[in-house]
Amino acid sequence: MRRLMPAAIGLLVLLAILPAIADKAKTIYEKAQDAEARQNYVAAYDLYKQAYDLKPTDLRYRTSFERMRSRVAQEIVHQGQVLRDDGKLQEAVAEFQKAIGIDPSLFIAQQELKRTLQMINDANNPPPQAAGPPSSLERRIKEAGGPVELAPISNVPITVKLTEDSKVIYQTIGQLAGINVLFDPDYTSRRIKVELNGVTLEDALRITALESKTFWRPVTGNTIFVAQDNVAKRKELEQSVLKTFYLTNLSQPTELQDVVNAIRAVLDVQRVQQLLSQNALVVRGTPDQIALAEKLVEDLDKARPEVIVDIAVLQISKDRSRTLGLSPPTSATVTLQANINTSTSTTTTTSTTGSTSSGLSLNNLATLNANDFQVAIGSANLSAVMGDSDTKMLQNPQVRALDNQKATLKIGERVPVATGSFQPGIGGVGINPLVNTQFQYLDVGVNIDVTPHVHGDRDVTLKISMEISSVVGQSSIGGISQPIIGQKKIEHEIRLRDGESSMIGGILDDSDTRSLAGIPGLTSIPILKYLFGQTTQDREHDETVFVITPHVVRGTMVSEMNQRQIDIGTANTIELRHVNKSTVAPAAQAPASQVPANQPPANPVPSQQPANQSANPAANPATPGGTNFLFDPGQITATKGNTFVVNLLISGAQNVYSVPVQMNYNPATLQLVNVSNGGFLSQDGQAVALVHREDETTGTLTITATRPPGAGGVSGQGAVVTLTFQAKASGQTPLTITRGGARDPGQQAITVNGAQASVTVQ
C-alpha cells in the first residue's frame, strides 16, 4: 500500500491537470479564432501554435495551425517584397528569413531571399565595367577532346593600317599578337584595305575575315587556320561538339519539344535528339552553337510558378413574413332539413320517424318555412403572425495550382438525375416488359475551377468559374421524381497583384410580396380592411459574394543573364562574339620608387640644356651585360606651350623582332603630339609597322613596333621610337616605362629593363 500511494497521488494530480490544460488550449484556440476574424493573422498564428503545442493530438488545433502557418508566411514574404522594392534590402532579408523559419516549405521565400542577397552582393561588389560575359558563355567544354580556344598571347592592342594582300595582313596580325597563321591550300588571297586602331586579337581577325570573305578557326592555343568562307569549307573545317543537357523542371513531351524547336529554329542546329526517358536533350553543333544552346536551355528550363488562391464564398439570407388581419367567412351553404314530411296531406304536416324520402314533392313547397332550411357559414380567422430568419454561411477553401494549369475543387454532393429510359426488346404472353432508366450524377454544392497565369511582375491573371448549387425541390416527370437544382454561377477573368483581394462578383436576390384577402369592397376601406380582410407581407433577401486572393508561392527566377542581348553573328553564320576585355589597365602616375630594382632612379635635378638638345644617354644608366631601355635625354626642361622631343632607346639588344612598350606621364602637364619610327628596327631597310594607343585621361601610352613578316631580328642599340610632346602646364612629371620588353622572330620574350626620364615644364 505504501508503494501504491505515490502512484495514486500522481494519477490524481494528472487527472486534475488534464482538464485544465484542455480548457487552456480551448481558450487560446478561441482567442486565435477571434484574431483571425479580425484579420490579425500573425497573432492568430501564434495563438494557434500555442493551442497546438498544448494539445497536439487534437486535429482541430493542428489543422488551424497548419493552415495559418502558410498564410502568415505568405504575408511576411509580401512585406519583405515591399521593403525590397523600397530599397530596404537588409530589412527584407530579415522578413524572408522569418518566413522560412515559419514555413520552410514555402519556396517563394527561399527564392526571394536568394534574390535579395544577390542584390546586396552586387551592390557591395559591383562588377568591373569592362567585364566579359559570365562564364557560361565564355567557357566551352573544358575537358579532354573539348573545343580548341585561341589563347590570349598578347595583351597589347593591335593597330594596323595596311592596303595589302589578305595573307600578308593575317601574317602581320599574327606576328603582332604572337600567333601562327596557317592557310588552306585552296585559299585564294586578294588585296584588301584594313585599318585597325587599338583592337583586340579576336576583333582584328574578325575584321580581316569580314574584309577578305574568309573565316578562321583555332587549331592550337597559338595557331589559327584560315580558309575561304563558303558552306562547303565551313562544313569541312568547323569543329563539332557533342553535349547532353539534363532538364530539371520541364518534363512533359510538349515542353521538351518546345525547347528542341527553339534550338533548331534560333540556332540552326539540326542534330538535336530528345530522350524522354532521361528528360534530356543531346545536341551536336559547333562550339558557339553549343554554348548558345546551353544559354537557351538555361533560359527555358525554369520551374513553373505556383499560386495558392484563397476563395471566400459569403452567403447571406434574410426572410421576413407578416400576416395581420381578420379572415372573414367567404361562403355560406343553405340545405333543407332532413326531417321534412313528404306525405300528400295538404292540411297537416306530420313527421314520420324514420322516413327515408329522398326528395321534396311539389305539393310540399307551399308548406315550407324558415325552419325547414339549414344555413352553414364558414369560419373566420384572426391572424397576427410574424416570422424573421437570418442565415449566414462562409466557405473559405484554398486551391493550389501550377501556372496555366486548371485546378478544380468540388465541395458538396452528387445528385442522380434521370436522363432517359428504354424498354428491352423482350416480352411474351403474361410477361410485362421492364423499363430501364438511365441516370447521370450532377455535382451539387460549391464547384470551383481556377486557371492561373503568373506574370513576371508578380501579377496573377485568374480565369475562374465558380458555381454554388443546391437541391431546392422535387418534380415528377414521367412518373419519376426529379430534383430541382438552384444554381448561382459566375465565370470571370481578372488580373490581381500578389496578395491583393478582390470581389469578383456579387449575386443579389431581393423580393418583396404583399397580398390582401377578404370581402370585396370592405377590404378597400382603410380602417375596415383589418376587420374584413387579411394582409400578408413576405420579403426575401439573398446575397452571395465571391472574394478571391492569389498568393504566389513559387515565382519565376529570371536573371540578368536570361534577359541579356547577345551578339551571335550573322544570318548565315552563328558564332559568339566575346566582349572586349580591357587590354590596358589604367595606371596611376608611377613614382620613382616603382622603377625596377635594377634600374637606378633618374637625377631629380633639372638639366639646364635646351629641350631639343640631345643629352648623353648615360643620364639613364644601363644595367651592365643586359638589355635596357633608355630615354634620350633623361632630364628635360621645356617651356609651357612649346614642344619637345624625346627618344626611346634600346641597348644591348640581340635578335629583336618587335618591341611592345607601355609608359605613363602626367596628362595635366604633357600632351602627346606624335610617335615616329626611331630607326633601330629598320636599320636594314625593312619597313616597320608602328602602332600606338593613348589614353589621355590616365596618361597611358602603349606602343608596338614590329618588323615585317619573314624578316629576321636586329641587334645592337638605337632609337626604337621618337616621341613628340607639348608642354601644357607648369610642373614636373616623370616619364616612366611601366611595362615593356622585346620579342625575337619566334615570338619568344626578351627581358628589357625599364627606364625613367624627368620632365620639368616652366
mmCIF file of C-alpha atoms in Angstrom, residues 261-426:
data_model
loop_
_atom_site.group_PDB
_atom_site.id
_atom_site.type_symbol
_atom_site.label_atom_id
_atom_site.label_comp_id
_atom_site.label_asym_id
_atom_site.label_seq_id
_atom_site.Cartn_x
_atom_site.Cartn_y
_atom_site.Cartn_z
ATOM 1 C CA ASN A 261 12.105 23.623 -81.692
ATOM 2 C CA ALA A 262 13.707 26.739 -80.186
ATOM 3 C CA ILE A 263 17.237 25.320 -80.583
ATOM 4 C CA ARG A 264 16.581 24.266 -84.171
ATOM 5 C CA ALA A 265 14.842 27.455 -85.258
ATOM 6 C CA VAL A 266 17.011 30.037 -83.475
ATOM 7 C CA LEU A 267 20.472 28.435 -83.610
ATOM 8 C CA ASP A 268 20.048 26.481 -86.859
ATOM 9 C CA VAL A 269 21.108 23.266 -85.118
ATOM 10 C CA GLN A 270 19.545 20.276 -86.834
ATOM 11 C CA ARG A 271 21.126 17.472 -84.851
ATOM 12 C CA VAL A 272 19.053 17.556 -81.673
ATOM 13 C CA GLN A 273 17.649 14.429 -80.071
ATOM 14 C CA GLN A 274 15.280 14.371 -77.112
ATOM 15 C CA LEU A 275 15.284 11.477 -74.651
ATOM 16 C CA LEU A 276 12.003 11.364 -72.777
ATOM 17 C CA SER A 277 13.137 8.511 -70.519
ATOM 18 C CA GLN A 278 16.054 10.597 -69.226
ATOM 19 C CA ASN A 279 14.378 14.004 -69.546
ATOM 20 C CA ALA A 280 17.393 15.101 -71.560
ATOM 21 C CA LEU A 281 18.481 16.605 -74.876
ATOM 22 C CA VAL A 282 21.525 15.551 -76.890
ATOM 23 C CA VAL A 283 22.841 18.343 -79.144
ATOM 24 C CA ARG A 284 25.626 18.327 -81.727
ATOM 25 C CA GLY A 285 26.976 21.509 -83.285
ATOM 26 C CA THR A 286 29.831 23.980 -83.346
ATOM 27 C CA PRO A 287 31.284 25.195 -80.025
ATOM 28 C CA ASP A 288 29.462 28.501 -80.396
ATOM 29 C CA GLN A 289 26.172 26.783 -81.164
ATOM 30 C CA ILE A 290 26.545 24.503 -78.140
ATOM 31 C CA ALA A 291 27.360 27.462 -75.892
ATOM 32 C CA LEU A 292 24.255 29.279 -77.133
ATOM 33 C CA ALA A 293 22.172 26.103 -76.779
ATOM 34 C CA GLU A 294 23.300 25.968 -73.157
ATOM 35 C CA LYS A 295 22.049 29.507 -72.674
ATOM 36 C CA LEU A 296 18.707 28.678 -74.289
ATOM 37 C CA VAL A 297 18.259 25.617 -72.089
ATOM 38 C CA GLU A 298 19.093 27.685 -69.014
ATOM 39 C CA ASP A 299 16.606 30.361 -70.123
ATOM 40 C CA LEU A 300 13.768 27.933 -70.825
ATOM 41 C CA ASP A 301 14.264 25.233 -68.182
ATOM 42 C CA LYS A 302 12.565 27.193 -65.412
ATOM 43 C CA ALA A 303 10.401 25.920 -62.585
ATOM 44 C CA ARG A 304 6.788 26.721 -63.339
ATOM 45 C CA PRO A 305 5.244 29.260 -60.977
ATOM 46 C CA GLU A 306 2.678 28.106 -58.434
ATOM 47 C CA VAL A 307 -0.191 30.000 -56.878
ATOM 48 C CA ILE A 308 -2.357 29.461 -53.814
ATOM 49 C CA VAL A 309 -5.790 31.002 -54.348
ATOM 50 C CA ASP A 310 -7.838 31.887 -51.276
ATOM 51 C CA ILE A 311 -11.544 31.846 -52.126
ATOM 52 C CA ALA A 312 -14.187 33.191 -49.788
ATOM 53 C CA VAL A 313 -17.824 32.462 -50.598
ATOM 54 C CA LEU A 314 -20.190 34.500 -48.415
ATOM 55 C CA GLN A 315 -23.932 33.826 -48.469
ATOM 56 C CA ILE A 316 -26.406 35.949 -46.522
ATOM 57 C CA SER A 317 -30.106 35.081 -46.482
ATOM 58 C CA LYS A 318 -32.833 37.081 -44.721
ATOM 59 C CA ASP A 319 -36.532 36.092 -44.797
ATOM 60 C CA ARG A 320 -39.288 38.106 -43.139
ATOM 61 C CA SER A 321 -43.038 37.377 -43.216
ATOM 62 C CA ARG A 322 -46.000 39.081 -41.556
ATOM 63 C CA THR A 323 -49.706 38.164 -41.582
ATOM 64 C CA LEU A 324 -52.164 40.572 -39.929
ATOM 65 C CA GLY A 325 -55.985 40.895 -40.025
ATOM 66 C CA LEU A 326 -59.316 39.053 -39.815
ATOM 67 C CA SER A 327 -60.125 36.465 -42.401
ATOM 68 C CA PRO A 328 -63.975 36.681 -42.700
ATOM 69 C CA PRO A 329 -66.217 33.877 -43.930
ATOM 70 C CA THR A 330 -66.183 33.812 -47.689
ATOM 71 C CA SER A 331 -69.006 31.270 -48.302
ATOM 72 C CA ALA A 332 -72.425 30.110 -46.967
ATOM 73 C CA THR A 333 -74.297 26.823 -47.619
ATOM 74 C CA VAL A 334 -78.130 26.501 -47.409
ATOM 75 C CA THR A 335 -79.625 22.997 -47.126
ATOM 76 C CA LEU A 336 -83.072 21.515 -46.364
ATOM 77 C CA GLN A 337 -83.630 19.873 -43.061
ATOM 78 C CA ALA A 338 -83.538 16.119 -43.273
ATOM 79 C CA ASN A 339 -86.828 15.644 -41.270
ATOM 80 C CA ILE A 340 -89.258 17.354 -43.703
ATOM 81 C CA ASN A 341 -92.587 15.371 -44.077
ATOM 82 C CA THR A 342 -93.063 14.318 -47.689
ATOM 83 C CA SER A 343 -96.670 12.882 -47.325
ATOM 84 C CA THR A 344 -99.523 14.012 -49.629
ATOM 85 C CA SER A 345 -101.654 15.588 -46.834
ATOM 86 C CA THR A 346 -102.369 19.237 -47.510
ATOM 87 C CA THR A 347 -103.850 20.214 -44.141
ATOM 88 C CA THR A 348 -101.400 18.979 -41.627
ATOM 89 C CA THR A 349 -97.735 18.273 -41.619
ATOM 90 C CA THR A 350 -96.599 15.407 -39.570
ATOM 91 C CA SER A 351 -93.196 13.912 -39.066
ATOM 92 C CA THR A 352 -92.728 10.359 -39.857
ATOM 93 C CA THR A 353 -89.945 8.976 -37.873
ATOM 94 C CA GLY A 354 -87.505 7.060 -39.907
ATOM 95 C CA SER A 355 -88.803 8.478 -43.184
ATOM 96 C CA THR A 356 -86.357 7.731 -45.964
ATOM 97 C CA SER A 357 -87.882 10.015 -48.564
ATOM 98 C CA SER A 358 -85.129 11.262 -50.800
ATOM 99 C CA GLY A 359 -86.862 14.259 -52.307
ATOM 100 C CA LEU A 360 -89.403 17.002 -51.935
ATOM 101 C CA SER A 361 -92.682 16.851 -53.838
ATOM 102 C CA LEU A 362 -94.220 19.878 -55.437
ATOM 103 C CA ASN A 363 -97.145 19.689 -53.056
ATOM 104 C CA ASN A 364 -94.833 20.328 -50.136
ATOM 105 C CA LEU A 365 -93.424 23.588 -51.495
ATOM 106 C CA ALA A 366 -96.359 25.560 -50.161
ATOM 107 C CA THR A 367 -95.790 24.325 -46.650
ATOM 108 C CA LEU A 368 -92.055 25.172 -46.446
ATOM 109 C CA ASN A 369 -90.941 27.795 -43.979
ATOM 110 C CA ALA A 370 -87.639 29.070 -42.466
ATOM 111 C CA ASN A 371 -87.478 26.201 -40.047
ATOM 112 C CA ASP A 372 -87.143 23.779 -42.905
ATOM 113 C CA PHE A 373 -83.791 25.231 -44.039
ATOM 114 C CA GLN A 374 -80.254 24.970 -42.531
ATOM 115 C CA VAL A 375 -77.542 27.557 -43.271
ATOM 116 C CA ALA A 376 -73.794 26.720 -42.842
ATOM 117 C CA ILE A 377 -71.379 29.737 -42.744
ATOM 118 C CA GLY A 378 -67.563 29.297 -42.939
ATOM 119 C CA SER A 379 -65.331 30.187 -40.000
ATOM 120 C CA ALA A 380 -63.488 33.492 -39.546
ATOM 121 C CA ASN A 381 -59.804 33.558 -38.514
ATOM 122 C CA LEU A 382 -57.967 36.333 -36.725
ATOM 123 C CA SER A 383 -54.207 36.221 -37.623
ATOM 124 C CA ALA A 384 -51.275 38.165 -36.196
ATOM 125 C CA VAL A 385 -48.158 36.198 -37.154
ATOM 126 C CA MET A 386 -44.600 37.430 -37.854
ATOM 127 C CA GLY A 387 -41.542 35.417 -38.952
ATOM 128 C CA ASP A 388 -37.896 36.528 -39.263
ATOM 129 C CA SER A 389 -34.979 34.275 -40.282
ATOM 130 C CA ASP A 390 -31.333 35.279 -40.814
ATOM 131 C CA THR A 391 -28.835 32.833 -42.300
ATOM 132 C CA LYS A 392 -25.097 33.433 -42.872
ATOM 133 C CA MET A 393 -22.727 30.962 -44.491
ATOM 134 C CA LEU A 394 -18.990 31.344 -45.134
ATOM 135 C CA GLN A 395 -16.942 28.900 -47.182
ATOM 136 C CA ASN A 396 -13.204 29.588 -47.429
ATOM 137 C CA PRO A 397 -11.421 26.925 -49.500
ATOM 138 C CA GLN A 398 -7.833 27.145 -50.791
ATOM 139 C CA VAL A 399 -6.680 25.949 -54.196
ATOM 140 C CA ARG A 400 -3.030 25.478 -55.207
ATOM 141 C CA ALA A 401 -2.332 25.377 -58.926
ATOM 142 C CA LEU A 402 0.547 25.446 -61.392
ATOM 143 C CA ASP A 403 0.929 28.221 -63.904
ATOM 144 C CA ASN A 404 -1.515 27.753 -66.808
ATOM 145 C CA GLN A 405 -2.848 24.517 -65.298
ATOM 146 C CA LYS A 406 -6.508 24.100 -64.362
ATOM 147 C CA ALA A 407 -7.291 23.277 -60.732
ATOM 148 C CA THR A 408 -10.739 22.015 -59.680
ATOM 149 C CA LEU A 409 -12.353 21.999 -56.245
ATOM 150 C CA LYS A 410 -15.733 20.376 -55.549
ATOM 151 C CA ILE A 411 -17.458 20.515 -52.178
ATOM 152 C CA GLY A 412 -20.936 19.017 -51.957
ATOM 153 C CA GLU A 413 -22.899 16.015 -53.157
ATOM 154 C CA ARG A 414 -23.552 14.125 -56.357
ATOM 155 C CA VAL A 415 -27.263 14.033 -57.163
ATOM 156 C CA PRO A 416 -28.686 11.447 -59.592
ATOM 157 C CA VAL A 417 -30.750 12.832 -62.452
ATOM 158 C CA ALA A 418 -32.661 10.659 -64.932
ATOM 159 C CA THR A 419 -31.515 11.282 -68.483
ATOM 160 C CA GLY A 420 -33.651 8.735 -70.369
ATOM 161 C CA SER A 421 -35.329 5.345 -70.302
ATOM 162 C CA PHE A 422 -35.681 2.430 -72.663
ATOM 163 C CA GLN A 423 -37.623 -0.821 -72.833
ATOM 164 C CA PRO A 424 -35.730 -4.017 -73.685
ATOM 165 C CA GLY A 425 -36.958 -5.933 -76.704
ATOM 166 C CA ILE A 426 -38.295 -8.909 -74.739
#
